[in-house]
Amino acid sequence: MAYELYYWPSIQGRGEFVRLALEAADVPYIDVARQPKGINIMLRLMEDGSMLAPPFAPPFLHADGLWIAQTANILMFLGARHGLAPSGEAGKLWANQLQLTMADFVTEIHDTHHPISSNLYYEEQMPEAKRRTKVFLEERAPKFLGYFERIFSRKGSSGWLAGAAMTYPDLSLFQIVSGLTYAFPNAMGRLLPAYPSVKQLHRQVEEIPRVAAYLSSPRRVPFCEEGIFRHYPELDLT
Amino acid sequence: MAYELYYWPSIQGRGEFVRLALEAADVPYIDVARQPKGINIMLRLMEDGSMLAPPFAPPFLHADGLWIAQTANILMFLGARHGLAPSGEAGKLWANQLQLTMADFVTEIHDTHHPISSNLYYEEQMPEAKRRTKVFLEERAPKFLGYFERIFSRKGSSGWLAGAAMTYPDLSLFQIVSGLTYAFPNAMGRLLPAYPSVKQLHRQVEEIPRVAAYLSSPRRVPFCEEGIFRHYPELDLT
């Protein structure tokens, strides 16, 4: 039976990290909330207290009778089952460690436009957003990107983050670089050349046939100003 | 050989979730940075590019030749090895899912006093902190606490979060409730009675002999205004 992915239908958001893994591993799945009336099914499930392993929020996955929520947790599961993770214990822990560091990065990216509350509109927290984004672009983005660059520059690096082949953290780093480039084209135009291996990883992932096919399909929701990566020109460098 | 925990020596911070697990499972460990010159050893390791599985930030653990960073990742490892996690795949995923939801909660708690940047002093972001804390106490804390309360209120609940016995997410929820009560005594005095099972879980964990012994030992760093949970009276309810 096909896996069922539950996520908000109109944004990439955190669900996109899961979609990328499902697509790259060629796993059959239904993007439930994007089917007719699917959003109602998702909302009903979230209100239904009887669910096994109830999620705090989407995304969540229904796979072989298991209900799994939290992006990094879903990816760990998919990675192990579908050839997107290293095989040994040390490699699995390392992949999860990388993914959790990216989860922290993603939260900081989101909070550039919502530093006070996700329940308020961006327009209600613009001065704070400008202040937070300035520090983010000057200090935090370089710190995270520099960290991943250093991993690639270690002796014997394969050009992938974890082991000799592509694993799910590579897909997530691709998504982060894509999203940052959408949100902050000016800042990333100046930043990214300092991280050539990160840039190269982005290109490598983009060229994987299954990923390329997905990105050009209607299954890929476009970036927009409702998700994590938002292009607000007033927040970008000039 | 004893495990080595690496974390900032003067705060509980995210390292405290790991300390609680090590103490509750009676695992011998060295809190390296709290030893003489230990902080230099930790900093040198973090700068040393040759480290296997280099951490983005503390805490990290050296255990049986493995280097493991990211709090939830360390806890997953310790849980499986030292009887602090459910045994089956579904249970392990559920424990990790709970822990990751708590990691999100902890980030939001931290950001109440640092909504703009961790690199600025609290005093440099007080108006923003007041605004963010107000929404946090009115909307986010009740949402997270309500989520955990609903888990306990499911049919057949054992009074522990994952399965029939205490597991590492219980220790983490204990720490969060302790920390919130330290940081926001007025707000928590009003909030907590609405979440009786969460309150009961806190009491249960506190009374576990190994946990109680740890909490009253000098190994427990006191709460203070340098960590995640900070008591700034102007942020609390009056």
PDB file of N, CA and C in Angstrom, chain B residues 162-230:
ATOM      1  N   ALA B 162       5.527   7.250  26.877  1.00  0.00           N
ATOM      2  CA  ALA B 162       5.753   6.260  25.816  1.00  0.00           C
ATOM      3  C   ALA B 162       5.827   4.863  26.411  1.00  0.00           C
ATOM      4  N   GLY B 163       4.713   4.180  26.401  1.00  0.00           N
ATOM      5  CA  GLY B 163       4.714   2.808  26.896  1.00  0.00           C
ATOM      6  C   GLY B 163       4.435   2.713  28.378  1.00  0.00           C
ATOM      7  N   ALA B 164       4.817   1.564  28.960  1.00  0.00           N
ATOM      8  CA  ALA B 164       4.394   1.234  30.313  1.00  0.00           C
ATOM      9  C   ALA B 164       5.318   1.759  31.399  1.00  0.00           C
ATOM     10  N   ALA B 165       6.486   2.242  31.014  1.00  0.00           N
ATOM     11  CA  ALA B 165       7.460   2.669  32.024  1.00  0.00           C
ATOM     12  C   ALA B 165       8.059   4.015  31.635  1.00  0.00           C
ATOM     13  N   MET B 166       8.858   4.564  32.545  1.00  0.00           N
ATOM     14  CA  MET B 166       9.505   5.832  32.247  1.00  0.00           C
ATOM     15  C   MET B 166      10.478   5.688  31.084  1.00  0.00           C
ATOM     16  N   THR B 167      10.470   6.652  30.174  1.00  0.00           N
ATOM     17  CA  THR B 167      11.459   6.701  29.094  1.00  0.00           C
ATOM     18  C   THR B 167      12.036   8.120  29.032  1.00  0.00           C
ATOM     19  N   TYR B 168      13.009   8.308  28.161  1.00  0.00           N
ATOM     20  CA  TYR B 168      13.693   9.615  28.187  1.00  0.00           C
ATOM     21  C   TYR B 168      12.799  10.818  27.912  1.00  0.00           C
ATOM     22  N   PRO B 169      11.731  10.714  27.102  1.00  0.00           N
ATOM     23  CA  PRO B 169      10.874  11.907  26.967  1.00  0.00           C
ATOM     24  C   PRO B 169      10.220  12.345  28.288  1.00  0.00           C
ATOM     25  N   ASP B 170       9.975  11.385  29.188  1.00  0.00           N
ATOM     26  CA  ASP B 170       9.428  11.772  30.493  1.00  0.00           C
ATOM     27  C   ASP B 170      10.411  12.661  31.249  1.00  0.00           C
ATOM     28  N   LEU B 171      11.693  12.304  31.185  1.00  0.00           N
ATOM     29  CA  LEU B 171      12.716  13.108  31.863  1.00  0.00           C
ATOM     30  C   LEU B 171      12.753  14.515  31.275  1.00  0.00           C
ATOM     31  N   SER B 172      12.599  14.597  29.952  1.00  0.00           N
ATOM     32  CA  SER B 172      12.669  15.906  29.293  1.00  0.00           C
ATOM     33  C   SER B 172      11.452  16.755  29.630  1.00  0.00           C
ATOM     34  N   LEU B 173      10.289  16.121  29.705  1.00  0.00           N
ATOM     35  CA  LEU B 173       9.098  16.894  30.060  1.00  0.00           C
ATOM     36  C   LEU B 173       9.201  17.391  31.508  1.00  0.00           C
ATOM     37  N   PHE B 174       9.763  16.549  32.375  1.00  0.00           N
ATOM     38  CA  PHE B 174      10.034  16.991  33.748  1.00  0.00           C
ATOM     39  C   PHE B 174      10.898  18.253  33.748  1.00  0.00           C
ATOM     40  N   GLN B 175      11.956  18.231  32.950  1.00  0.00           N
ATOM     41  CA  GLN B 175      12.889  19.357  32.913  1.00  0.00           C
ATOM     42  C   GLN B 175      12.208  20.628  32.390  1.00  0.00           C
ATOM     43  N   ILE B 176      11.369  20.468  31.393  1.00  0.00           N
ATOM     44  CA  ILE B 176      10.664  21.625  30.825  1.00  0.00           C
ATOM     45  C   ILE B 176       9.707  22.236  31.853  1.00  0.00           C
ATOM     46  N   VAL B 177       8.964  21.384  32.544  1.00  0.00           N
ATOM     47  CA  VAL B 177       8.027  21.910  33.551  1.00  0.00           C
ATOM     48  C   VAL B 177       8.798  22.578  34.690  1.00  0.00           C
ATOM     49  N   SER B 178       9.897  21.976  35.105  1.00  0.00           N
ATOM     50  CA  SER B 178      10.740  22.587  36.149  1.00  0.00           C
ATOM     51  C   SER B 178      11.232  23.947  35.688  1.00  0.00           C
ATOM     52  N   GLY B 179      11.722  24.000  34.478  1.00  0.00           N
ATOM     53  CA  GLY B 179      12.301  25.231  33.954  1.00  0.00           C
ATOM     54  C   GLY B 179      11.272  26.325  33.775  1.00  0.00           C
ATOM     55  N   LEU B 180      10.115  25.959  33.246  1.00  0.00           N
ATOM     56  CA  LEU B 180       9.057  26.961  33.064  1.00  0.00           C
ATOM     57  C   LEU B 180       8.594  27.507  34.406  1.00  0.00           C
ATOM     58  N   THR B 181       8.549  26.628  35.408  1.00  0.00           N
ATOM     59  CA  THR B 181       8.105  27.057  36.733  1.00  0.00           C
ATOM     60  C   THR B 181       9.131  28.008  37.357  1.00  0.00           C
ATOM     61  N   TYR B 182      10.408  27.769  37.077  1.00  0.00           N
ATOM     62  CA  TYR B 182      11.459  28.682  37.532  1.00  0.00           C
ATOM     63  C   TYR B 182      11.339  30.028  36.803  1.00  0.00           C
ATOM     64  N   ALA B 183      11.153  29.962  35.488  1.00  0.00           N
ATOM     65  CA  ALA B 183      11.190  31.194  34.681  1.00  0.00           C
ATOM     66  C   ALA B 183       9.934  32.036  34.863  1.00  0.00           C
ATOM     67  N   PHE B 184       8.788  31.376  34.910  1.00  0.00           N
ATOM     68  CA  PHE B 184       7.512  32.092  34.928  1.00  0.00           C
ATOM     69  C   PHE B 184       6.637  31.593  36.086  1.00  0.00           C
ATOM     70  N   PRO B 185       7.055  31.848  37.331  1.00  0.00           N
ATOM     71  CA  PRO B 185       6.289  31.290  38.457  1.00  0.00           C
ATOM     72  C   PRO B 185       4.830  31.748  38.475  1.00  0.00           C
ATOM     73  N   ASN B 186       4.582  32.996  38.128  1.00  0.00           N
ATOM     74  CA  ASN B 186       3.190  33.472  38.162  1.00  0.00           C
ATOM     75  C   ASN B 186       2.363  32.837  37.058  1.00  0.00           C
ATOM     76  N   ALA B 187       2.896  32.851  35.857  1.00  0.00           N
ATOM     77  CA  ALA B 187       2.149  32.280  34.733  1.00  0.00           C
ATOM     78  C   ALA B 187       1.919  30.792  34.941  1.00  0.00           C
ATOM     79  N   MET B 188       2.945  30.076  35.389  1.00  0.00           N
ATOM     80  CA  MET B 188       2.796  28.629  35.566  1.00  0.00           C
ATOM     81  C   MET B 188       1.866  28.303  36.729  1.00  0.00           C
ATOM     82  N   GLY B 189       1.864  29.160  37.755  1.00  0.00           N
ATOM     83  CA  GLY B 189       0.922  28.956  38.855  1.00  0.00           C
ATOM     84  C   GLY B 189      -0.514  28.965  38.361  1.00  0.00           C
ATOM     85  N   ARG B 190      -0.762  29.776  37.330  1.00  0.00           N
ATOM     86  CA  ARG B 190      -2.121  29.806  36.790  1.00  0.00           C
ATOM     87  C   ARG B 190      -2.354  28.738  35.736  1.00  0.00           C
ATOM     88  N   LEU B 191      -1.300  28.430  34.939  1.00  0.00           N
ATOM     89  CA  LEU B 191      -1.464  27.488  33.827  1.00  0.00           C
ATOM     90  C   LEU B 191      -1.506  26.024  34.266  1.00  0.00           C
ATOM     91  N   LEU B 192      -0.569  25.642  35.095  1.00  0.00           N
ATOM     92  CA  LEU B 192      -0.320  24.217  35.336  1.00  0.00           C
ATOM     93  C   LEU B 192      -1.529  23.438  35.864  1.00  0.00           C
ATOM     94  N   PRO B 193      -2.378  24.040  36.734  1.00  0.00           N
ATOM     95  CA  PRO B 193      -3.541  23.267  37.206  1.00  0.00           C
ATOM     96  C   PRO B 193      -4.444  22.763  36.077  1.00  0.00           C
ATOM     97  N   ALA B 194      -4.362  23.388  34.904  1.00  0.00           N
ATOM     98  CA  ALA B 194      -5.187  22.924  33.780  1.00  0.00           C
ATOM     99  C   ALA B 194      -4.601  21.661  33.134  1.00  0.00           C
ATOM    100  N   TYR B 195      -3.414  21.280  33.553  1.00  0.00           N
ATOM    101  CA  TYR B 195      -2.739  20.117  32.963  1.00  0.00           C
ATOM    102  C   TYR B 195      -2.322  19.144  34.068  1.00  0.00           C
ATOM    103  N   PRO B 196      -3.320  18.528  34.716  1.00  0.00           N
ATOM    104  CA  PRO B 196      -3.030  17.708  35.903  1.00  0.00           C
ATOM    105  C   PRO B 196      -2.128  16.511  35.621  1.00  0.00           C
ATOM    106  N   SER B 197      -2.228  15.920  34.447  1.00  0.00           N
ATOM    107  CA  SER B 197      -1.398  14.741  34.171  1.00  0.00           C
ATOM    108  C   SER B 197       0.048  15.138  33.925  1.00  0.00           C
ATOM    109  N   VAL B 198       0.255  16.291  33.312  1.00  0.00           N
ATOM    110  CA  VAL B 198       1.615  16.803  33.129  1.00  0.00           C
ATOM    111  C   VAL B 198       2.229  17.101  34.506  1.00  0.00           C
ATOM    112  N   LYS B 199       1.419  17.700  35.358  1.00  0.00           N
ATOM    113  CA  LYS B 199       1.878  18.022  36.714  1.00  0.00           C
ATOM    114  C   LYS B 199       2.232  16.746  37.491  1.00  0.00           C
ATOM    115  N   GLN B 200       1.399  15.737  37.313  1.00  0.00           N
ATOM    116  CA  GLN B 200       1.627  14.450  37.979  1.00  0.00           C
ATOM    117  C   GLN B 200       2.902  13.782  37.443  1.00  0.00           C
ATOM    118  N   LEU B 201       3.115  13.855  36.156  1.00  0.00           N
ATOM    119  CA  LEU B 201       4.340  13.295  35.543  1.00  0.00           C
ATOM    120  C   LEU B 201       5.564  13.979  36.151  1.00  0.00           C
ATOM    121  N   HIS B 202       5.494  15.277  36.308  1.00  0.00           N
ATOM    122  CA  HIS B 202       6.605  16.026  36.888  1.00  0.00           C
ATOM    123  C   HIS B 202       6.925  15.496  38.284  1.00  0.00           C
ATOM    124  N   ARG B 203       5.873  15.261  39.068  1.00  0.00           N
ATOM    125  CA  ARG B 203       6.058  14.763  40.436  1.00  0.00           C
ATOM    126  C   ARG B 203       6.652  13.345  40.407  1.00  0.00           C
ATOM    127  N   GLN B 204       6.114  12.496  39.522  1.00  0.00           N
ATOM    128  CA  GLN B 204       6.605  11.110  39.423  1.00  0.00           C
ATOM    129  C   GLN B 204       8.105  11.060  39.128  1.00  0.00           C
ATOM    130  N   VAL B 205       8.538  11.888  38.176  1.00  0.00           N
ATOM    131  CA  VAL B 205       9.946  11.857  37.786  1.00  0.00           C
ATOM    132  C   VAL B 205      10.816  12.364  38.941  1.00  0.00           C
ATOM    133  N   GLU B 206      10.363  13.429  39.555  1.00  0.00           N
ATOM    134  CA  GLU B 206      11.114  14.049  40.659  1.00  0.00           C
ATOM    135  C   GLU B 206      11.338  13.069  41.808  1.00  0.00           C
ATOM    136  N   GLU B 207      10.411  12.121  41.929  1.00  0.00           N
ATOM    137  CA  GLU B 207      10.484  11.190  43.061  1.00  0.00           C
ATOM    138  C   GLU B 207      11.264   9.913  42.740  1.00  0.00           C
ATOM    139  N   ILE B 208      11.684   9.751  41.506  1.00  0.00           N
ATOM    140  CA  ILE B 208      12.514   8.591  41.178  1.00  0.00           C
ATOM    141  C   ILE B 208      13.818   8.727  41.957  1.00  0.00           C
ATOM    142  N   PRO B 209      14.188   7.700  42.750  1.00  0.00           N
ATOM    143  CA  PRO B 209      15.325   7.863  43.664  1.00  0.00           C
ATOM    144  C   PRO B 209      16.591   8.402  42.984  1.00  0.00           C
ATOM    145  N   ARG B 210      16.962   7.858  41.829  1.00  0.00           N
ATOM    146  CA  ARG B 210      18.191   8.339  41.175  1.00  0.00           C
ATOM    147  C   ARG B 210      18.072   9.793  40.736  1.00  0.00           C
ATOM    148  N   VAL B 211      16.887  10.160  40.278  1.00  0.00           N
ATOM    149  CA  VAL B 211      16.670  11.549  39.854  1.00  0.00           C
ATOM    150  C   VAL B 211      16.714  12.461  41.077  1.00  0.00           C
ATOM    151  N   ALA B 212      16.035  12.049  42.146  1.00  0.00           N
ATOM    152  CA  ALA B 212      16.014  12.858  43.372  1.00  0.00           C
ATOM    153  C   ALA B 212      17.429  13.056  43.910  1.00  0.00           C
ATOM    154  N   ALA B 213      18.220  11.981  43.885  1.00  0.00           N
ATOM    155  CA  ALA B 213      19.604  12.073  44.372  1.00  0.00           C
ATOM    156  C   ALA B 213      20.410  13.045  43.514  1.00  0.00           C
ATOM    157  N   TYR B 214      20.201  12.978  42.225  1.00  0.00           N
ATOM    158  CA  TYR B 214      20.917  13.879  41.315  1.00  0.00           C
ATOM    159  C   TYR B 214      20.522  15.329  41.565  1.00  0.00           C
ATOM    160  N   LEU B 215      19.210  15.568  41.687  1.00  0.00           N
ATOM    161  CA  LEU B 215      18.734  16.951  41.816  1.00  0.00           C
ATOM    162  C   LEU B 215      19.276  17.620  43.072  1.00  0.00           C
ATOM    163  N   SER B 216      19.531  16.835  44.112  1.00  0.00           N
ATOM    164  CA  SER B 216      20.032  17.437  45.350  1.00  0.00           C
ATOM    165  C   SER B 216      21.558  17.358  45.444  1.00  0.00           C
ATOM    166  N   SER B 217      22.203  16.942  44.371  1.00  0.00           N
ATOM    167  CA  SER B 217      23.667  16.835  44.372  1.00  0.00           C
ATOM    168  C   SER B 217      24.297  18.089  43.767  1.00  0.00           C
ATOM    169  N   PRO B 218      25.603  18.274  43.980  1.00  0.00           N
ATOM    170  CA  PRO B 218      26.266  19.419  43.331  1.00  0.00           C
ATOM    171  C   PRO B 218      26.425  19.217  41.822  1.00  0.00           C
ATOM    172  N   ARG B 219      26.111  18.045  41.317  1.00  0.00           N
ATOM    173  CA  ARG B 219      26.187  17.828  39.868  1.00  0.00           C
ATOM    174  C   ARG B 219      25.081  18.579  39.136  1.00  0.00           C
ATOM    175  N   ARG B 220      23.966  18.844  39.819  1.00  0.00           N
ATOM    176  CA  ARG B 220      22.876  19.622  39.222  1.00  0.00           C
ATOM    177  C   ARG B 220      23.254  21.108  39.268  1.00  0.00           C
ATOM    178  N   VAL B 221      23.530  21.679  38.120  1.00  0.00           N
ATOM    179  CA  VAL B 221      23.791  23.118  38.020  1.00  0.00           C
ATOM    180  C   VAL B 221      22.486  23.845  38.337  1.00  0.00           C
ATOM    181  N   PRO B 222      22.514  24.894  39.146  1.00  0.00           N
ATOM    182  CA  PRO B 222      21.245  25.596  39.426  1.00  0.00           C
ATOM    183  C   PRO B 222      20.723  26.336  38.193  1.00  0.00           C
ATOM    184  N   PHE B 223      19.414  26.556  38.148  1.00  0.00           N
ATOM    185  CA  PHE B 223      18.853  27.458  37.128  1.00  0.00           C
ATOM    186  C   PHE B 223      19.491  28.828  37.289  1.00  0.00           C
ATOM    187  N   CYS B 224      19.646  29.542  36.205  1.00  0.00           N
ATOM    188  CA  CYS B 224      20.217  30.882  36.285  1.00  0.00           C
ATOM    189  C   CYS B 224      19.838  31.681  35.037  1.00  0.00           C
ATOM    190  N   GLU B 225      20.236  32.925  34.990  1.00  0.00           N
ATOM    191  CA  GLU B 225      19.816  33.801  33.891  1.00  0.00           C
ATOM    192  C   GLU B 225      20.816  33.779  32.730  1.00  0.00           C
ATOM    193  N   GLU B 226      21.454  32.628  32.544  1.00  0.00           N
ATOM    194  CA  GLU B 226      22.331  32.442  31.381  1.00  0.00           C
ATOM    195  C   GLU B 226      21.831  31.291  30.506  1.00  0.00           C
ATOM    196  N   GLY B 227      20.851  30.575  30.986  1.00  0.00           N
ATOM    197  CA  GLY B 227      20.431  29.358  30.284  1.00  0.00           C
ATOM    198  C   GLY B 227      19.188  29.551  29.428  1.00  0.00           C
ATOM    199  N   ILE B 228      18.470  28.462  29.241  1.00  0.00           N
ATOM    200  CA  ILE B 228      17.237  28.507  28.438  1.00  0.00           C
ATOM    201  C   ILE B 228      16.105  29.122  29.264  1.00  0.00           C
ATOM    202  N   PHE B 229      16.013  28.665  30.496  1.00  0.00           N
ATOM    203  CA  PHE B 229      14.913  29.086  31.368  1.00  0.00           C
ATOM    204  C   PHE B 229      15.403  30.225  32.268  1.00  0.00           C
ATOM    205  N   ARG B 230      14.976  31.439  32.001  1.00  0.00           N
ATOM    206  CA  ARG B 230      15.457  32.581  32.760  1.00  0.00           C
ATOM    207  C   ARG B 230      14.306  33.276  33.473  1.00  0.00           C
TER     208      ARG B 230
END
